[in-house]
PDB file of C-alpha atoms in Angstrom:
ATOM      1  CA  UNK A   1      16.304   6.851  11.021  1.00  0.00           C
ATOM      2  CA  UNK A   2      16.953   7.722   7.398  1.00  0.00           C
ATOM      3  CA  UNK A   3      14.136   8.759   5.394  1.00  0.00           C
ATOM      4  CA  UNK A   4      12.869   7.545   1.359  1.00  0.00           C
ATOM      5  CA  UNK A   5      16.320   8.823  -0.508  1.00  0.00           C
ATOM      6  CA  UNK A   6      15.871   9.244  -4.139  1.00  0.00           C
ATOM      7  CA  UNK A   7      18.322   9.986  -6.762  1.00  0.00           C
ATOM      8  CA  UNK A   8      19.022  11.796  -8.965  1.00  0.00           C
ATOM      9  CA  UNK A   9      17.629  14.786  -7.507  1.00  0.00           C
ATOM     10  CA  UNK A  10      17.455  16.287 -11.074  1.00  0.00           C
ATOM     11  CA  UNK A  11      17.630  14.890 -14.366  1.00  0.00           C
ATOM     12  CA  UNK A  12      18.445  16.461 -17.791  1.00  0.00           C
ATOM     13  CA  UNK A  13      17.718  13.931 -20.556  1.00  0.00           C
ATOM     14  CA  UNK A  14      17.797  14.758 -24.287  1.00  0.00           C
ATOM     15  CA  UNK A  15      14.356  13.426 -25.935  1.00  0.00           C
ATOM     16  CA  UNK A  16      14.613  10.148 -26.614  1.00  0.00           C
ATOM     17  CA  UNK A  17      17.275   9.167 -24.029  1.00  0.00           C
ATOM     18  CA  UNK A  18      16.607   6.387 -21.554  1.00  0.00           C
ATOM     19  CA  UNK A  19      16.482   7.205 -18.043  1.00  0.00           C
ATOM     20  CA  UNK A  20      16.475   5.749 -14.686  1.00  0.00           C
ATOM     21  CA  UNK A  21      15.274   7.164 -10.912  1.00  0.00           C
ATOM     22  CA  UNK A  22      16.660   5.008  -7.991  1.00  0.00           C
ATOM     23  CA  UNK A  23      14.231   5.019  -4.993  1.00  0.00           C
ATOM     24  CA  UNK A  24      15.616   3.421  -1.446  1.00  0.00           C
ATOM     25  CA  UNK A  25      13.070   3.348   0.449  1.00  0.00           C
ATOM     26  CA  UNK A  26      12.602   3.430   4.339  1.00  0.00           C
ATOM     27  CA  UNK A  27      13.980  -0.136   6.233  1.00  0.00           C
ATOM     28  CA  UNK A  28      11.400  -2.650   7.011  1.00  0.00           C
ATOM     29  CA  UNK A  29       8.765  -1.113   4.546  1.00  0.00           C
ATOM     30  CA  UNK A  30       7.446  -3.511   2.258  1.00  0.00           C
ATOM     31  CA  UNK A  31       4.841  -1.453   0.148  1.00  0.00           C
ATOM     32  CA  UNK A  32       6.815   1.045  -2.417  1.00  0.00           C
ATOM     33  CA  UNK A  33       4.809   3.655  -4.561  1.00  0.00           C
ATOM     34  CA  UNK A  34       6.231   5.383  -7.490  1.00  0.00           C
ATOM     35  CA  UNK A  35       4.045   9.163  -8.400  1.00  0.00           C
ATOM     36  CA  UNK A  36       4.541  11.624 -11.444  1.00  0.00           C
ATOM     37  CA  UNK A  37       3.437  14.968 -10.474  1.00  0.00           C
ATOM     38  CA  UNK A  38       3.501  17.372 -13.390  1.00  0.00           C
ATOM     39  CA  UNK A  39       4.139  21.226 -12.401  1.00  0.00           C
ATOM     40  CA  UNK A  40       1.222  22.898 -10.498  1.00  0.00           C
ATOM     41  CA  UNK A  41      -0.854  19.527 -10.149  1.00  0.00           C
ATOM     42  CA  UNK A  42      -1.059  16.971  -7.395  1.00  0.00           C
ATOM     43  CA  UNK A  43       1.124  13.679  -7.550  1.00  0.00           C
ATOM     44  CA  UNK A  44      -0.343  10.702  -9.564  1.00  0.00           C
ATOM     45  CA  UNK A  45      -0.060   7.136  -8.968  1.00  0.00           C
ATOM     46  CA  UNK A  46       1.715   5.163 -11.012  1.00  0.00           C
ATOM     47  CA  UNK A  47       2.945   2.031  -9.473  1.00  0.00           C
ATOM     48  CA  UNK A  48       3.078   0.121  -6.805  1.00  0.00           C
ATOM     49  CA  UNK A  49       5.000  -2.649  -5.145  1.00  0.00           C
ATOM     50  CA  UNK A  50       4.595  -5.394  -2.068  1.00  0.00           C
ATOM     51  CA  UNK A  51       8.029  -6.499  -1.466  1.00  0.00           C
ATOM     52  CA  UNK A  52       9.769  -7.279  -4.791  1.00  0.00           C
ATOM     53  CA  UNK A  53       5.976  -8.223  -6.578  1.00  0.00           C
ATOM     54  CA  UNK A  54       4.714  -5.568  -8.480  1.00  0.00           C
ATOM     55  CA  UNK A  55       1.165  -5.957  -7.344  1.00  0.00           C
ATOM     56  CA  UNK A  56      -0.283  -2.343  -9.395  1.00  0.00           C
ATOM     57  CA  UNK A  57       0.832  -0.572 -12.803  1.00  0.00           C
ATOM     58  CA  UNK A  58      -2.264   0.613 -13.467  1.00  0.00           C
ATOM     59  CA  UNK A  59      -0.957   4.515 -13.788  1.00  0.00           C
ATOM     60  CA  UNK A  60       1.925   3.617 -15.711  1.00  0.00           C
ATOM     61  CA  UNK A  61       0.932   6.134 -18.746  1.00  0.00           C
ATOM     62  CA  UNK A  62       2.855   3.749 -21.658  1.00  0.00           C
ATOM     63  CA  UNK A  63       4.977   0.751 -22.256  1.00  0.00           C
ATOM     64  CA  UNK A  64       7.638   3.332 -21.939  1.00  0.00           C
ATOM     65  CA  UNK A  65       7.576   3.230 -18.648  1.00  0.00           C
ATOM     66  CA  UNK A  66       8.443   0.359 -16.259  1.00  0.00           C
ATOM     67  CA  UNK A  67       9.402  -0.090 -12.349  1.00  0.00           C
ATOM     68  CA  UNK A  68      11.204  -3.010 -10.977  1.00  0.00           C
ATOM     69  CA  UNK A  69      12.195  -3.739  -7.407  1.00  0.00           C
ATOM     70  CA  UNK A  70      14.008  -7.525  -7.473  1.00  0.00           C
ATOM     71  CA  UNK A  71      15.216  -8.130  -3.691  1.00  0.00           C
ATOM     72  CA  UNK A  72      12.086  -6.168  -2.327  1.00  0.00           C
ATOM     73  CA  UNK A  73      13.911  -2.783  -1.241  1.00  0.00           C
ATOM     74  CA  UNK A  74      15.533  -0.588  -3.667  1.00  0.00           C
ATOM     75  CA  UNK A  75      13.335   0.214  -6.571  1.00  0.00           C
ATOM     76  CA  UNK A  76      14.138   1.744 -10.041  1.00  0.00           C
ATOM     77  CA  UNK A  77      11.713   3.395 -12.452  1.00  0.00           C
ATOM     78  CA  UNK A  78      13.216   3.179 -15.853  1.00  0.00           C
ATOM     79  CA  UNK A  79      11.595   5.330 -18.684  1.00  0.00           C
ATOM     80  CA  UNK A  80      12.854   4.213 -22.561  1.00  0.00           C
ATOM     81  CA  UNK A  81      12.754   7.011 -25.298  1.00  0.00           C
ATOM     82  CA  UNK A  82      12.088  10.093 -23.312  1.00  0.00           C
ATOM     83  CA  UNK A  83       9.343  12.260 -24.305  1.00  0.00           C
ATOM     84  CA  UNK A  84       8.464  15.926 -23.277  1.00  0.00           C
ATOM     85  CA  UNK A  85       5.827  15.021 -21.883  1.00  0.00           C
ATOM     86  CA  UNK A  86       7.513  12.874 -19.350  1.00  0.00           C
ATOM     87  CA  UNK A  87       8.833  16.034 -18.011  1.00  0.00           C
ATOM     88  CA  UNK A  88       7.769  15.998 -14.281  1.00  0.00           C
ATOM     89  CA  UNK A  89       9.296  15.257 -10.854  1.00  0.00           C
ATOM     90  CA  UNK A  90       8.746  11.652  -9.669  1.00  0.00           C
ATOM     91  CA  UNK A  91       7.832  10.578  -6.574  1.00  0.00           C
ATOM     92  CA  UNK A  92       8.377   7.606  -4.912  1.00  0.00           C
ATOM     93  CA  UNK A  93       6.815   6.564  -0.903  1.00  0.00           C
ATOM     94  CA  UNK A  94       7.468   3.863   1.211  1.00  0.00           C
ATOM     95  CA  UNK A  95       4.668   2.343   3.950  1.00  0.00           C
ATOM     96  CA  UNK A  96       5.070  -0.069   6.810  1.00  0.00           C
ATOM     97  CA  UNK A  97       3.440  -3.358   6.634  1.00  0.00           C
ATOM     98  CA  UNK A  98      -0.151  -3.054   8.628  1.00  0.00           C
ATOM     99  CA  UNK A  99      -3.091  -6.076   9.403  1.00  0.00           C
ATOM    100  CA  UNK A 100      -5.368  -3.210   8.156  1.00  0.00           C
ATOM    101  CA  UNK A 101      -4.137  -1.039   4.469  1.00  0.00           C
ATOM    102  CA  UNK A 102      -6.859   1.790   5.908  1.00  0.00           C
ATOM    103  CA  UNK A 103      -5.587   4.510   6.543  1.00  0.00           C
ATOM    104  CA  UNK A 104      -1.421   3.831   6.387  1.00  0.00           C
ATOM    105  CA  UNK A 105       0.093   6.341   5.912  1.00  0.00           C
ATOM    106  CA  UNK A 106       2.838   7.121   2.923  1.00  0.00           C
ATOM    107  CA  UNK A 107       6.675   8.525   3.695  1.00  0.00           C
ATOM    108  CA  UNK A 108       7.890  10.139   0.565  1.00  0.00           C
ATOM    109  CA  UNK A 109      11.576  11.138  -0.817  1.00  0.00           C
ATOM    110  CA  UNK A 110      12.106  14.853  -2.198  1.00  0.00           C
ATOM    111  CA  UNK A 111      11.377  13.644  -5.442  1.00  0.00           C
ATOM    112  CA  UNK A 112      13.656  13.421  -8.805  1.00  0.00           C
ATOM    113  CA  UNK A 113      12.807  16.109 -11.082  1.00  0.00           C
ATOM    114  CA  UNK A 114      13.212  15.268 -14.539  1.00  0.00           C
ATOM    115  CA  UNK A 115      13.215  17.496 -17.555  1.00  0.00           C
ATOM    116  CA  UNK A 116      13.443  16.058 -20.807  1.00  0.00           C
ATOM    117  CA  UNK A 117      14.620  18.569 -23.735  1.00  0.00           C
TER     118      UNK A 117
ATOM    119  CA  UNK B   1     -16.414   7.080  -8.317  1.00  0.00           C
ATOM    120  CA  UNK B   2     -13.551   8.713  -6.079  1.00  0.00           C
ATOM    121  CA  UNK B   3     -12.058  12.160  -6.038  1.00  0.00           C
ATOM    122  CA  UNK B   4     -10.592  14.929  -3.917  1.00  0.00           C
ATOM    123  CA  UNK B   5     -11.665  18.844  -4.625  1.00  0.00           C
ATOM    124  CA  UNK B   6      -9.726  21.081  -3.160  1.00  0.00           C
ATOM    125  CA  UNK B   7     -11.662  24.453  -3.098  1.00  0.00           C
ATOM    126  CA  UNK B   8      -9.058  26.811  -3.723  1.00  0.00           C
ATOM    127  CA  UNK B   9      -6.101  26.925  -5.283  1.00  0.00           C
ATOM    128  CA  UNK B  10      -4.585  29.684  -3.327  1.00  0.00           C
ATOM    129  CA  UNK B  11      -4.988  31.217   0.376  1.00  0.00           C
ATOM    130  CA  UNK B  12      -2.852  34.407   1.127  1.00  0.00           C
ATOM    131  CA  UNK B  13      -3.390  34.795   5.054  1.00  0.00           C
ATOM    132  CA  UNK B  14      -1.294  37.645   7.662  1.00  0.00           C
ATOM    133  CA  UNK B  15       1.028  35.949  10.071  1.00  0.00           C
ATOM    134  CA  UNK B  16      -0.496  35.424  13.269  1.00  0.00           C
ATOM    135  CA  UNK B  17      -4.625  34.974  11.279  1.00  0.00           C
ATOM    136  CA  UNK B  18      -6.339  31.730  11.067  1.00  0.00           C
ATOM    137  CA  UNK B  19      -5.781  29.308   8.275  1.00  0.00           C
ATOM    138  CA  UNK B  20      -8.978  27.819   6.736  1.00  0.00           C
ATOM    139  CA  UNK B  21      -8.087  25.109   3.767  1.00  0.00           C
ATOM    140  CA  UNK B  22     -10.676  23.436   1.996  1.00  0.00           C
ATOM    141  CA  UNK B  23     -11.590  19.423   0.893  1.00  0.00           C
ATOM    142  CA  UNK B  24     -14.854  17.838  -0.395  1.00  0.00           C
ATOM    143  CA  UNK B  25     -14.407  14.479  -1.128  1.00  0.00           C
ATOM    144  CA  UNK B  26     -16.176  11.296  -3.166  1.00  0.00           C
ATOM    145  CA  UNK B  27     -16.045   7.919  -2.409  1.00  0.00           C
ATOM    146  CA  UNK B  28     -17.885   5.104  -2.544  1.00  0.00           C
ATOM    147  CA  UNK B  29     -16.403   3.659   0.476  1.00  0.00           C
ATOM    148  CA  UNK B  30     -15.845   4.648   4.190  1.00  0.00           C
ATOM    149  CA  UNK B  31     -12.710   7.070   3.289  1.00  0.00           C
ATOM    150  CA  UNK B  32      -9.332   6.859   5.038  1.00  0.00           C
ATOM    151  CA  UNK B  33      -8.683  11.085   4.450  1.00  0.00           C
ATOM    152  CA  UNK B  34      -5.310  12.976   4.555  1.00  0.00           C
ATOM    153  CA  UNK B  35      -3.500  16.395   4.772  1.00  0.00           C
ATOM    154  CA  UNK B  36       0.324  16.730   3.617  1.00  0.00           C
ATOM    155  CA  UNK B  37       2.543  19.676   2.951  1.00  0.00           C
ATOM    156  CA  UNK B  38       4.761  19.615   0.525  1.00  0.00           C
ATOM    157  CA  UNK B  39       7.547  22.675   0.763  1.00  0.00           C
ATOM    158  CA  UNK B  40       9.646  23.641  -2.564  1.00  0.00           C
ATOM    159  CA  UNK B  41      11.494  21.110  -4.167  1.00  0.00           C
ATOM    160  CA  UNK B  42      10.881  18.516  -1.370  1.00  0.00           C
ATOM    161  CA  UNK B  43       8.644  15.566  -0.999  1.00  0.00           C
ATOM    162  CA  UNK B  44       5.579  15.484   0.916  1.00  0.00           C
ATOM    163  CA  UNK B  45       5.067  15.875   4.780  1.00  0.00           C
ATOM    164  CA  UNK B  46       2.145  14.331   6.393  1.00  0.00           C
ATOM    165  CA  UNK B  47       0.099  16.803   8.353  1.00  0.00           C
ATOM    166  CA  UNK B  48      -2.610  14.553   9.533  1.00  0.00           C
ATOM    167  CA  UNK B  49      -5.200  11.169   9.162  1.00  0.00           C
ATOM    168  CA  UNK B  50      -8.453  10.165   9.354  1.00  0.00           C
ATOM    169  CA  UNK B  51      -9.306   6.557   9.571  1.00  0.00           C
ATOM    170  CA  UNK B  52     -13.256   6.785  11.091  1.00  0.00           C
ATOM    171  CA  UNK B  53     -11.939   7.148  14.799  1.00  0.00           C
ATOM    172  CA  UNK B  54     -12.348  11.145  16.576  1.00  0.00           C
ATOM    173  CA  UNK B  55     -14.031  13.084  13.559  1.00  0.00           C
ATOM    174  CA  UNK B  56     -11.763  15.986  14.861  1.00  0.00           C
ATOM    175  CA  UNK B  57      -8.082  15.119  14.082  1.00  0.00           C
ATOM    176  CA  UNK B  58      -5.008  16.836  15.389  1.00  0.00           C
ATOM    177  CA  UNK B  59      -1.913  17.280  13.358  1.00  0.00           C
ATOM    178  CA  UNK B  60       1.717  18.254  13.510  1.00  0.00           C
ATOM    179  CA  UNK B  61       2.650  21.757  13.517  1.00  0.00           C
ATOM    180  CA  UNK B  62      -1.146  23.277  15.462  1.00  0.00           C
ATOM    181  CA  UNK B  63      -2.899  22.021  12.258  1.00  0.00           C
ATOM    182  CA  UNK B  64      -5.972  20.127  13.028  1.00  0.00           C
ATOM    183  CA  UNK B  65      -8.702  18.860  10.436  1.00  0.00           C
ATOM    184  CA  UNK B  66     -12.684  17.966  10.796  1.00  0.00           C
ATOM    185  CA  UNK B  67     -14.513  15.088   8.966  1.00  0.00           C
ATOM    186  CA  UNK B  68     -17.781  16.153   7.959  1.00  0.00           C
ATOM    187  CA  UNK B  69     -19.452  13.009   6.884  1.00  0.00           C
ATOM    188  CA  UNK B  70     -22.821  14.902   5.971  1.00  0.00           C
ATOM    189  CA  UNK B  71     -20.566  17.429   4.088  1.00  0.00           C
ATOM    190  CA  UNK B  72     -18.168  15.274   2.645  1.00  0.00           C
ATOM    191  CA  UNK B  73     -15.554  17.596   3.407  1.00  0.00           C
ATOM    192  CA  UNK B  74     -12.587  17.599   5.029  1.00  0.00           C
ATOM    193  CA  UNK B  75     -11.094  21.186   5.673  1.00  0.00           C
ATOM    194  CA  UNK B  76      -7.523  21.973   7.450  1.00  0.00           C
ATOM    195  CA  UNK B  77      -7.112  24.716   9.576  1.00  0.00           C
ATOM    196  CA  UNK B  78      -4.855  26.183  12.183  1.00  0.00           C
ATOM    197  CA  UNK B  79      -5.418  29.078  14.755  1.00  0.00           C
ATOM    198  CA  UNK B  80      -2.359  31.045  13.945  1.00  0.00           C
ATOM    199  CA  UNK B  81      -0.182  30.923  10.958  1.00  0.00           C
ATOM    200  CA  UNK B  82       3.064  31.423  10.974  1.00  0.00           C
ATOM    201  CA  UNK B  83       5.665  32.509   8.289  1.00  0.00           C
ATOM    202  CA  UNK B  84       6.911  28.375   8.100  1.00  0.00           C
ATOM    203  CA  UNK B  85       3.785  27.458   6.972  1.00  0.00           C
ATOM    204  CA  UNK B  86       3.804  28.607   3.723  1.00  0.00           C
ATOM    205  CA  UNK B  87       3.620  25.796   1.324  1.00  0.00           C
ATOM    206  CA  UNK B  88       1.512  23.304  -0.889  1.00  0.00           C
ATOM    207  CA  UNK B  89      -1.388  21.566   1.186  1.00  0.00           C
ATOM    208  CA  UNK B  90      -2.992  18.497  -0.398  1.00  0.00           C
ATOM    209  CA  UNK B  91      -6.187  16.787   0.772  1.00  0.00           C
ATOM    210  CA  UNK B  92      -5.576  13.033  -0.125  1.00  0.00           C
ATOM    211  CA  UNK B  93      -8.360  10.005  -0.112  1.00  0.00           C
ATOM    212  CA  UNK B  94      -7.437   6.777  -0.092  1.00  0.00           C
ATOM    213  CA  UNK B  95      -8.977   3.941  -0.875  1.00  0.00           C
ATOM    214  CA  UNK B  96      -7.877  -0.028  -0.747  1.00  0.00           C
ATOM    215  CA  UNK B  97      -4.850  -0.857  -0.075  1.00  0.00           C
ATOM    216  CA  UNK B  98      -2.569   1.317  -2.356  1.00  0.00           C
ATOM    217  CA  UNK B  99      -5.000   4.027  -3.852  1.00  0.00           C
ATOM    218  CA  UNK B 100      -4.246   7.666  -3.096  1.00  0.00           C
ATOM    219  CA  UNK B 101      -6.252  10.448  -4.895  1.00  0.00           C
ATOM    220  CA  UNK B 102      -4.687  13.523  -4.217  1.00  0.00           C
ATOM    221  CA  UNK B 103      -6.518  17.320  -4.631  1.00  0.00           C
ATOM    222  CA  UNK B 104      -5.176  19.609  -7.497  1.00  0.00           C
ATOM    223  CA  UNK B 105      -3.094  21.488  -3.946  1.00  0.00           C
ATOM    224  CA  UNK B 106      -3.774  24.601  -2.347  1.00  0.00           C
ATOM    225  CA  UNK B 107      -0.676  27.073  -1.971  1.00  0.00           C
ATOM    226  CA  UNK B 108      -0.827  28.692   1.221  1.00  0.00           C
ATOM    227  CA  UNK B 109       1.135  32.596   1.231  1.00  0.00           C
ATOM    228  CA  UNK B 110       1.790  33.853   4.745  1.00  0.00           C
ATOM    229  CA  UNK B 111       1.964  37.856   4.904  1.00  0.00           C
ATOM    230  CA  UNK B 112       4.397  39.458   7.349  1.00  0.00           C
TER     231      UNK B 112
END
């Protein structure tokens, strides 16, 4: 079956700019998990859904940046006033539902890499 | 306090040579443990898992990884590497439900 699909695949925003990255995740998985992994590091968590409740925004890095998901499948990260910084490609990963969260593994889309200028 | 080192940041190996990739990890809790691959410009590729079953794991692909409780490590290796396998390797600990601490990623160059 079809994979996490993310889109755009790239992203050229003028500083400032709002933006938005659509994540569909896989069918049937009810946990959705948004990274930003800036160039030569590892991805870092940012978000995270069960079903349409957004149960983690701990690693959201401002009030810039905000996730929704409203019918519990498609999700979109939204970032207001784009900043340098932001600069990164974003991740987003799908997981079944388990009785047990240890040791579920994460599917993840190719990413949207965004470059702010 | 959890974390993921990863112990180098690049291996260059000959086709056909062993692959040795390294992990130490932290955690305060029995750790669920990782491998994925990430190739250019594409998302990541899970290799392998630990979840406290066989300390010796098998992966996709003839890689295979060893938890080393009294090490804390967690290294990825492979018998024979071949050209395909070049590519970013992260160790990744997870912990709850939705926590995944990923290693800084080792890039793996294959030699001809």
């Amino acid at each position: 079956g079809a994979g996490v699909s993310q889109s755009p695949r790239y992203k050229v925003a003028k500083r400032g700019q709002d933006v938005a990255l659509r994540c569909d995740p896989i069918s049937g998985h009810v946990s959705l998990f948004w990274y930003q992994q800036a160039l030569g590091q590892g991805p870092e968590f940012l978000t995270y859904f069960q079903n349409e409740a957004q149960l983690d925004k701990s690693g959201l890095p401002s009030d810039r940046f905000f996730a929704e998901r409203p019918e519990g499948s498609v999700s979109t990260l939204k970032i207001q006033r784009t900043q340098q910084e932001d600069s990164a490609v974003y991740l987003c990963a799908s997981s079944p539902p388990t009785l047990d969260h240890s040791g579920r593994p994460q599917h993840f889309g190719d990413g949207t890499r965004l470059s702010i200028l | 306090a959890q974390s993921v080192t990863q112990l180098d940041s690049h291996v260059s190996v000959s086709e056909g040579t062993p692959v040795l990739l390294r992990c130490n990890y932290s955690s305060s809790y029995s750790p669920s443990l990782f491998w994925y691959v990430q190739h250019p410009n594409k998302g990541l590729q899970l290799l392998l898992k630990y979840t406290s079953a066989a300390t010796l794991v098998k992966g996709i692909n003839g890689f295979e990884a060893e938890f080393k409780k009294s090490e804390t490590s967690f290294h990825l290796t492979k018998p024979s590497a071949h050209m395909s396998d070049a590519a970013e390797y992260f160790c990744v600990l997870q912990t709850g439900a939705n926590n995944l601490f990923f290693g800084t990623g080792t890039r793996l160059t294959v030699i001809p």
